[in-house]
Amino acid sequence: MTDIARSRAWRELDLDALAHNARILSAALAPGCSLMAVVKADAYGHGAVPAARHLQRCGVRAFAVACLAEGIALRRAGIGRQILILGYTAPEQAPLLRHWDLTQTVADEAHGAALAARGIPLSVHLALDTGMHRLGIPAGDLSAIARMYALKPLQIRGVFSHLCVSDSLAEEDRDYTRRQLQLFYETLSRMRARGLDPGETHIQASYGIWNLPLQPCTWARAGIALYGVASDEGPTLRALDLRPVLSLRARVASVRTLQRGEGAGYGLAFRAGDSPRRIAAAAIGYADGLPRSLPQQGGEVLLRGTRCPMAGRLCMDQLLLDVTAVPEAAAGDIITLIGRDGGTELRAETVAARCSTITNELLSRLGARLPVVVRGGSTPCTRKERQAEASSG
Ligand SMILES: *Cc1c(COP(=O)(O)O)cnc(C)c1O
């Protein structure tokens, strides 16, 4: 396990916050509807293996990834529960899908036919296009759906769709979402009437949980909400008590004084101005996934509980900070780029907004060069464990 003492920069994964969020989200779903944990893109930059292992321990029974390699990595790490691949897998990879017992999304009719043509029994979920027009068989096309059921190698275990404007509270977007939902459920009933068993069903992602009434499905696929942040700072209809799971930290490598008028960094883009400034270099850069524009967008960090502005241009592996407000700042100090430091917090939503992006992008781009340091995980997380602890004392 990676330890902080040896790291120059790292991602901190709070397993207790993750388990807490899984519990809150599960409780926010309709009876009979369970959480499918979306752990694609290295669990949105949080570390897919430790995140999925802990969620499995806490009773999560289904996981979603984006691609075959992510699914195999989870199997190798001991995830035994259902793993659904949400994205495309080349039909040539059918033997691996089978070997690793992964459930594949059928992206459209041609994909289904090509997968089936490999002649290998495959567990699949059919994606239905209810209006996003990205992946899926057009939801109204019952004949195309029936043709998928006629393909013997495809074992259709589920049917799902994805909402494209459920994050918006604008009336026309809410209407659009209602039409997507209606089309989805109508298609499911028409399938059943034809004797086509949809199996497991799912349509909500995080914003479908935040903004929609309870949905009568098997699963809800939560990604960003599971990590305790919203995609942006916009409002949601339901308030869920979620906790940020990730902190991003790095160490100060060196501190120096800049005399008045002196510049620092590439292009000497930071200038000391009329008075001397204390400048620190921290050991993290854009190669770690930080947006290069962050210092110019008002980027700041927490150092010894104080907010310090980023300075000059972000380098590939270094970040300059104006630490004039923290005279004790010294090499070896830990800076927080996302997360809490004492009583202060820097939220991922704020950082993402500064760079005109969403937290999903900001977090999922945090690079593999940043080791994952795991915190917590010893708090009881299943109901049984909690009851055992409560009754013992
Ligand atoms: C990424 C993804 C999700 C998770 O979305 P969040 O908004 O992060 O909850 C759910 N479903 C599909 C199909 C996805 O691609």
Coordinates of C-alpha atoms and ligand atoms in Angstrom, one line a residue:
M1 CA 0.0 0.0 0.0
T2 CA 1.2 3.4 -0.9
D3 CA 2.1 5.6 2.1
I4 CA 1.9 9.3 2.2
A5 CA 5.4 9.8 3.7
R6 CA 7.0 8.6 0.5
S7 CA 4.8 10.4 -2.0
R8 CA 5.2 13.7 -3.7
A9 CA 1.6 13.9 -4.9
W10 CA -1.3 11.5 -4.4
R11 CA -5.0 10.9 -4.6
E12 CA -6.6 10.0 -1.3
L13 CA -9.6 7.7 -1.3
D14 CA -11.9 7.9 1.7
L15 CA -13.5 4.4 1.9
D16 CA -15.8 5.4 4.7
A17 CA -17.2 8.3 2.6
L18 CA -17.6 6.0 -0.3
A19 CA -19.5 3.4 1.8
H20 CA -21.6 6.2 3.3
N21 CA -22.6 7.5 -0.2
A22 CA -23.4 3.9 -1.4
R23 CA -25.7 3.6 1.6
I24 CA -27.4 7.0 1.0
L25 CA -27.9 6.4 -2.7
S26 CA -29.3 2.9 -2.1
A27 CA -31.7 4.3 0.4
A28 CA -32.8 6.9 -2.1
L29 CA -33.9 4.3 -4.7
A30 CA -37.3 2.6 -5.1
P31 CA -37.9 -0.6 -3.1
G32 CA -36.4 -3.4 -5.2
C33 CA -34.1 -1.1 -7.0
S34 CA -30.4 -1.4 -6.2
L35 CA -27.2 0.5 -6.7
M36 CA -25.0 -0.4 -9.7
A37 CA -21.7 1.3 -8.9
V38 CA -20.2 3.0 -12.0
V39 CA -16.4 2.6 -11.6
K40 CA -15.3 3.4 -15.1
A41 CA -12.3 5.5 -15.8
D42 CA -10.5 4.3 -12.7
A43 CA -13.6 5.0 -10.6
Y44 CA -13.6 8.6 -11.9
G45 CA -10.0 8.9 -10.9
H46 CA -10.5 7.5 -7.4
G47 CA -8.9 4.1 -8.0
A48 CA -11.2 1.5 -9.3
V49 CA -9.7 -1.5 -7.6
P50 CA -9.8 -0.3 -4.0
A51 CA -13.1 1.5 -4.6
A52 CA -14.8 -1.6 -6.1
R53 CA -13.3 -3.9 -3.5
H54 CA -14.7 -1.9 -0.7
L55 CA -18.1 -1.4 -2.3
Q56 CA -18.3 -5.2 -2.8
R57 CA -17.5 -5.7 0.8
C58 CA -20.2 -3.3 1.7
G59 CA -22.8 -5.3 -0.3
V60 CA -22.9 -3.6 -3.7
R61 CA -23.9 -6.3 -6.1
A62 CA -23.3 -4.8 -9.5
F63 CA -20.6 -2.7 -11.2
A64 CA -20.4 -0.8 -14.4
V65 CA -17.2 -0.1 -16.4
A66 CA -16.6 1.5 -19.8
C67 CA -14.6 -1.1 -21.5
L68 CA -13.3 -4.6 -21.5
A69 CA -9.9 -3.9 -20.0
E70 CA -11.5 -2.2 -17.0
G71 CA -13.7 -5.2 -16.5
I72 CA -10.8 -7.6 -16.6
A73 CA -8.8 -5.5 -14.2
L74 CA -11.7 -5.7 -11.7
R75 CA -12.0 -9.5 -12.1
R76 CA -8.3 -9.9 -11.6
A77 CA -8.6 -7.8 -8.4
G78 CA -11.2 -10.2 -7.1
I79 CA -14.5 -8.5 -7.9
G80 CA -16.9 -11.4 -8.3
R81 CA -20.2 -9.5 -8.7
Q82 CA -21.9 -8.6 -12.0
I83 CA -19.8 -6.3 -14.2
L84 CA -21.5 -4.5 -17.0
I85 CA -19.4 -3.0 -19.8
L86 CA -21.3 0.2 -20.8
G87 CA -19.3 0.9 -23.9
Y88 CA -18.3 -0.8 -27.1
T89 CA -16.3 -4.1 -27.2
A90 CA -15.1 -5.4 -30.5
P91 CA -16.8 -8.7 -31.4
E92 CA -13.3 -10.3 -31.8
Q93 CA -13.1 -10.0 -28.0
A94 CA -16.1 -12.2 -27.4
P95 CA -13.9 -15.0 -26.0
L96 CA -12.5 -12.6 -23.3
L97 CA -16.0 -11.5 -22.4
R98 CA -16.9 -15.1 -21.9
H99 CA -13.8 -16.0 -20.1
W100 CA -14.0 -13.2 -17.6
D101 CA -17.8 -13.5 -17.2
L102 CA -18.4 -9.9 -18.2
T103 CA -21.8 -8.6 -19.3
Q104 CA -21.6 -6.6 -22.6
T105 CA -23.8 -3.8 -23.7
V106 CA -25.3 -4.3 -27.2
A107 CA -24.6 -0.9 -28.7
D108 CA -26.9 -1.3 -31.7
E109 CA -28.4 -4.0 -33.9
A110 CA -25.2 -4.5 -36.0
H111 CA -23.1 -4.8 -32.9
G112 CA -25.5 -7.4 -31.5
A113 CA -25.4 -9.4 -34.7
A114 CA -21.6 -9.2 -34.9
L115 CA -21.2 -10.3 -31.3
A116 CA -23.6 -13.2 -31.9
A117 CA -21.7 -14.2 -35.1
R118 CA -18.7 -15.2 -33.0
G119 CA -20.9 -18.2 -31.8
I120 CA -19.9 -17.8 -28.2
P121 CA -22.6 -17.6 -25.5
L122 CA -22.5 -14.0 -24.1
S123 CA -24.3 -12.3 -21.3
V124 CA -25.5 -9.0 -22.6
H125 CA -27.7 -6.0 -21.8
L126 CA -29.5 -4.3 -24.7
A127 CA -29.1 -0.5 -24.8
L128 CA -32.2 1.2 -26.0
D129 CA -32.0 4.6 -27.6
T130 CA -34.9 6.6 -26.0
G131 CA -33.6 10.0 -27.2
M132 CA -30.0 10.5 -26.5
H133 CA -29.0 9.2 -29.9
R134 CA -25.6 7.9 -28.8
L135 CA -25.8 4.1 -28.3
G136 CA -28.8 1.7 -28.4
I137 CA -31.4 0.2 -30.6
P138 CA -34.2 2.7 -31.3
A139 CA -36.6 2.0 -28.4
G140 CA -39.7 2.0 -30.7
D141 CA -38.2 -0.7 -33.0
L142 CA -39.7 -3.8 -31.6
S143 CA -38.7 -5.9 -34.6
A144 CA -35.0 -5.0 -34.2
I145 CA -35.3 -5.9 -30.5
A146 CA -37.0 -9.2 -31.3
R147 CA -34.2 -10.0 -33.8
M148 CA -31.7 -9.6 -31.0
Y149 CA -33.7 -12.2 -28.9
A150 CA -33.6 -14.6 -31.8
L151 CA -29.8 -14.6 -31.8
K152 CA -29.0 -17.7 -29.8
P153 CA -25.5 -16.8 -28.5
L154 CA -26.8 -13.6 -26.9
Q155 CA -28.2 -14.2 -23.4
I156 CA -30.1 -11.0 -22.9
R157 CA -30.0 -10.4 -19.1
G158 CA -31.1 -6.8 -19.1
V159 CA -32.4 -3.8 -21.0
F160 CA -31.5 -0.2 -20.2
S161 CA -31.4 3.3 -21.5
H162 CA -29.6 6.5 -20.7
L163 CA -31.0 10.0 -20.0
C164 CA -29.4 13.0 -21.7
V165 CA -30.9 16.0 -20.0
S166 CA -31.8 14.7 -16.6
D167 CA -29.3 17.1 -15.0
S168 CA -31.4 20.1 -16.1
L169 CA -34.3 21.5 -14.3
A170 CA -35.5 23.5 -17.2
E171 CA -39.1 22.6 -18.0
E172 CA -38.5 21.6 -21.6
D173 CA -35.6 19.3 -20.5
R174 CA -37.8 17.8 -17.8
D175 CA -40.4 17.1 -20.5
Y176 CA -37.8 15.5 -22.6
T177 CA -36.7 13.2 -19.8
R178 CA -40.4 12.3 -19.1
R179 CA -40.8 11.3 -22.7
Q180 CA -37.6 9.2 -22.5
L181 CA -38.9 7.4 -19.4
Q182 CA -42.3 6.9 -21.0
L183 CA -40.8 5.4 -24.1
F184 CA -38.6 3.1 -22.1
Y185 CA -41.3 1.7 -19.9
E186 CA -43.7 1.4 -23.0
T187 CA -41.0 -0.5 -24.8
L188 CA -40.6 -2.8 -21.8
S189 CA -44.3 -3.6 -21.7
R190 CA -44.5 -4.1 -25.5
M191 CA -41.5 -6.5 -25.1
R192 CA -43.2 -8.4 -22.3
A193 CA -46.4 -8.6 -24.4
R194 CA -44.4 -10.2 -27.1
G195 CA -42.9 -12.7 -24.7
L196 CA -39.5 -11.0 -24.7
D197 CA -38.2 -10.9 -21.1
P198 CA -36.2 -7.7 -20.5
G199 CA -34.6 -9.2 -17.4
E200 CA -32.9 -6.5 -15.4
T201 CA -33.8 -2.9 -16.2
H202 CA -32.1 0.4 -15.5
I203 CA -32.3 4.0 -16.7
Q204 CA -31.2 6.3 -13.9
A205 CA -27.7 7.7 -13.5
S206 CA -26.7 10.1 -10.8
Y207 CA -28.9 13.0 -12.0
G208 CA -31.8 10.5 -12.5
I209 CA -31.5 9.8 -8.8
W210 CA -31.2 13.5 -7.9
N211 CA -34.0 14.8 -10.1
L212 CA -36.5 12.1 -10.8
P213 CA -39.2 10.3 -8.9
L214 CA -38.4 6.7 -7.8
Q215 CA -38.0 4.4 -10.8
P216 CA -39.3 0.9 -10.8
C217 CA -36.1 -0.7 -12.2
T218 CA -33.6 -3.3 -11.1
W219 CA -30.6 -1.0 -10.9
A220 CA -29.7 2.7 -10.8
R221 CA -26.2 3.3 -12.3
A222 CA -24.6 5.9 -10.1
G223 CA -21.2 7.3 -11.0
I224 CA -20.4 10.9 -9.9
A225 CA -22.9 10.9 -7.0
L226 CA -21.2 7.9 -5.5
Y227 CA -18.0 9.9 -5.3
G228 CA -19.9 12.5 -3.3
V229 CA -19.9 15.4 -5.7
A230 CA -22.2 16.9 -8.3
S231 CA -21.1 17.4 -11.9
D232 CA -21.4 21.1 -11.5
E233 CA -22.7 23.7 -9.0
G234 CA -26.2 23.7 -10.4
P235 CA -29.3 22.8 -8.3
T236 CA -30.8 19.3 -7.9
L237 CA -34.4 18.5 -6.8
R238 CA -33.5 16.1 -4.1
A239 CA -30.8 16.9 -1.5
L240 CA -28.8 13.8 -0.7
D241 CA -26.3 13.8 2.2
L242 CA -23.3 12.8 0.1
R243 CA -19.6 13.2 1.1
P244 CA -16.7 13.9 -1.2
V245 CA -14.6 10.7 -1.5
L246 CA -11.4 12.1 -3.1
S247 CA -8.8 14.5 -1.8
L248 CA -5.9 15.5 -4.0
R249 CA -2.7 16.5 -2.3
A250 CA 0.9 17.2 -3.1
R251 CA 4.1 18.2 -1.3
V252 CA 5.9 21.5 -1.4
A253 CA 9.3 20.9 -3.0
S254 CA 10.9 24.3 -2.4
V255 CA 10.2 27.8 -1.1
R256 CA 12.0 31.0 -2.1
T257 CA 11.6 34.7 -2.0
L258 CA 10.9 36.7 -5.1
Q259 CA 12.2 40.3 -4.9
R260 CA 10.0 43.1 -6.1
G261 CA 9.6 43.1 -9.9
E262 CA 11.1 39.6 -10.3
G263 CA 9.2 37.0 -12.3
A264 CA 8.8 33.2 -11.8
G265 CA 8.0 30.2 -14.0
Y266 CA 7.8 29.8 -17.8
G267 CA 7.3 33.1 -19.5
L268 CA 8.0 34.7 -16.2
A269 CA 4.2 34.8 -16.1
F270 CA 4.1 35.5 -12.4
R271 CA 5.4 38.8 -11.3
A272 CA 6.3 39.9 -7.7
G273 CA 5.1 43.5 -8.3
D274 CA 5.8 46.2 -5.8
S275 CA 6.7 44.0 -2.8
P276 CA 8.6 40.7 -2.3
R277 CA 6.6 37.5 -2.5
R278 CA 7.2 34.0 -1.1
I279 CA 6.9 31.5 -3.9
A280 CA 6.6 27.7 -3.4
A281 CA 7.0 25.0 -6.0
A282 CA 4.7 22.0 -5.4
A283 CA 5.4 18.6 -6.9
I284 CA 2.3 18.2 -9.1
G285 CA 1.6 19.3 -12.7
Y286 CA -0.5 18.9 -15.8
A287 CA 0.9 15.5 -16.4
D288 CA -0.9 14.4 -13.3
G289 CA -4.2 15.6 -14.8
L290 CA -4.5 19.1 -13.5
P291 CA -5.9 21.5 -16.1
R292 CA -3.1 23.6 -17.4
S293 CA -5.3 26.7 -17.3
L294 CA -6.1 26.4 -13.6
P295 CA -3.6 29.1 -12.2
Q296 CA -5.0 31.6 -14.7
Q297 CA -8.6 30.7 -13.7
G298 CA -8.2 31.7 -10.1
G299 CA -6.8 28.3 -9.0
E300 CA -5.9 28.0 -5.3
V301 CA -4.7 25.4 -2.8
L302 CA -4.9 24.9 0.9
L303 CA -1.6 25.2 2.8
R304 CA -1.5 25.0 6.6
G305 CA -5.2 25.7 6.5
T306 CA -4.8 28.9 4.4
R307 CA -5.9 29.5 0.9
C308 CA -3.0 30.3 -1.4
P309 CA -3.3 31.3 -5.0
M310 CA -1.6 29.4 -7.8
A311 CA 1.0 31.5 -9.6
G312 CA 2.3 31.7 -13.1
R313 CA 2.0 28.9 -15.6
L314 CA 1.4 25.3 -14.6
C315 CA 4.3 23.1 -15.6
M316 CA 4.2 19.4 -16.5
D317 CA 5.3 18.3 -13.1
Q318 CA 5.4 21.5 -10.9
L319 CA 3.0 24.0 -9.7
L320 CA 4.0 27.5 -8.4
L321 CA 2.2 29.0 -5.5
D322 CA 2.1 32.4 -3.9
V323 CA 2.5 31.5 -0.2
T324 CA 3.3 35.0 1.0
A325 CA 0.3 34.6 3.4
V326 CA 1.9 31.6 5.1
P327 CA 5.4 32.7 6.3
E328 CA 6.0 29.3 7.9
A329 CA 5.6 27.4 4.6
A330 CA 8.4 25.0 4.1
A331 CA 9.5 22.2 1.8
G332 CA 7.7 19.0 2.7
D333 CA 4.5 20.7 3.6
I334 CA 1.4 19.1 2.2
I335 CA -0.9 21.1 0.0
T336 CA -4.5 20.3 -0.7
L337 CA -5.8 20.9 -4.3
I338 CA -9.2 19.1 -3.7
G339 CA -10.5 18.3 -0.2
R340 CA -10.2 19.5 3.3
D341 CA -7.4 21.0 5.3
G342 CA -8.4 21.8 8.8
G343 CA -11.5 23.9 8.7
T344 CA -11.2 24.8 5.1
E345 CA -12.4 22.9 2.0
L346 CA -11.7 23.1 -1.7
R347 CA -14.6 21.4 -3.5
A348 CA -14.1 19.6 -6.8
E349 CA -17.2 21.5 -8.1
T350 CA -15.4 24.8 -7.6
V351 CA -12.2 23.7 -9.3
A352 CA -14.2 22.2 -12.2
A353 CA -16.2 25.4 -12.6
R354 CA -13.0 27.5 -12.7
C355 CA -11.8 25.4 -15.7
S356 CA -15.3 25.5 -17.4
T357 CA -15.7 21.8 -17.1
I358 CA -17.5 19.3 -14.9
T359 CA -16.2 17.3 -12.0
N360 CA -16.6 14.1 -14.0
E361 CA -13.9 15.3 -16.4
L362 CA -11.6 16.9 -13.8
L363 CA -11.6 13.8 -11.6
S364 CA -11.4 11.1 -14.3
R365 CA -8.4 12.8 -15.8
L366 CA -6.3 12.6 -12.6
G367 CA -3.5 10.6 -13.9
A368 CA -2.2 7.1 -13.0
R369 CA 1.1 8.8 -12.0
L370 CA -0.7 9.8 -8.8
P371 CA -0.8 6.8 -6.4
V372 CA -4.0 6.1 -4.5
V373 CA -3.7 6.4 -0.7
V374 CA -6.6 4.7 1.0
R375 CA -8.1 6.0 4.2
G376 CA -10.7 4.5 6.4
G377 CA -12.5 1.3 5.6
S378 CA -12.6 -0.2 9.0
T379 CA -16.0 1.3 9.9
P380 CA -18.6 -1.4 9.7
C381 CA -20.3 -1.0 6.3
T382 CA -22.9 -3.8 6.0
R383 CA -26.1 -3.7 8.0
K384 CA -25.0 -7.0 9.7
E385 CA -21.7 -5.5 10.8
R386 CA -23.4 -2.3 12.0
Q387 CA -25.9 -4.3 14.0
A388 CA -23.2 -6.5 15.5
E389 CA -21.3 -3.4 16.6
A390 CA -24.4 -1.7 18.0
S391 CA -25.4 -4.8 20.0
S392 CA -21.8 -5.3 21.3
G393 CA -21.6 -1.9 22.8
Ligands
LIG1 C1 -21.0 7.1 -17.1 C2 -22.4 6.6 -17.2 C3 -23.2 6.5 -16.1 C4 -22.8 7.2 -14.8 O1 -23.1 8.6 -14.9 P1 -23.1 9.6 -13.7 O2 -23.7 10.8 -14.2 O3 -21.6 9.8 -13.4 O4 -23.8 8.9 -12.6 C5 -24.4 5.9 -16.2 N1 -24.8 5.3 -17.3 C6 -24.0 5.3 -18.4 C7 -24.5 4.7 -19.7 C8 -22.8 6.0 -18.4 O5 -22.1 6.0 -19.5

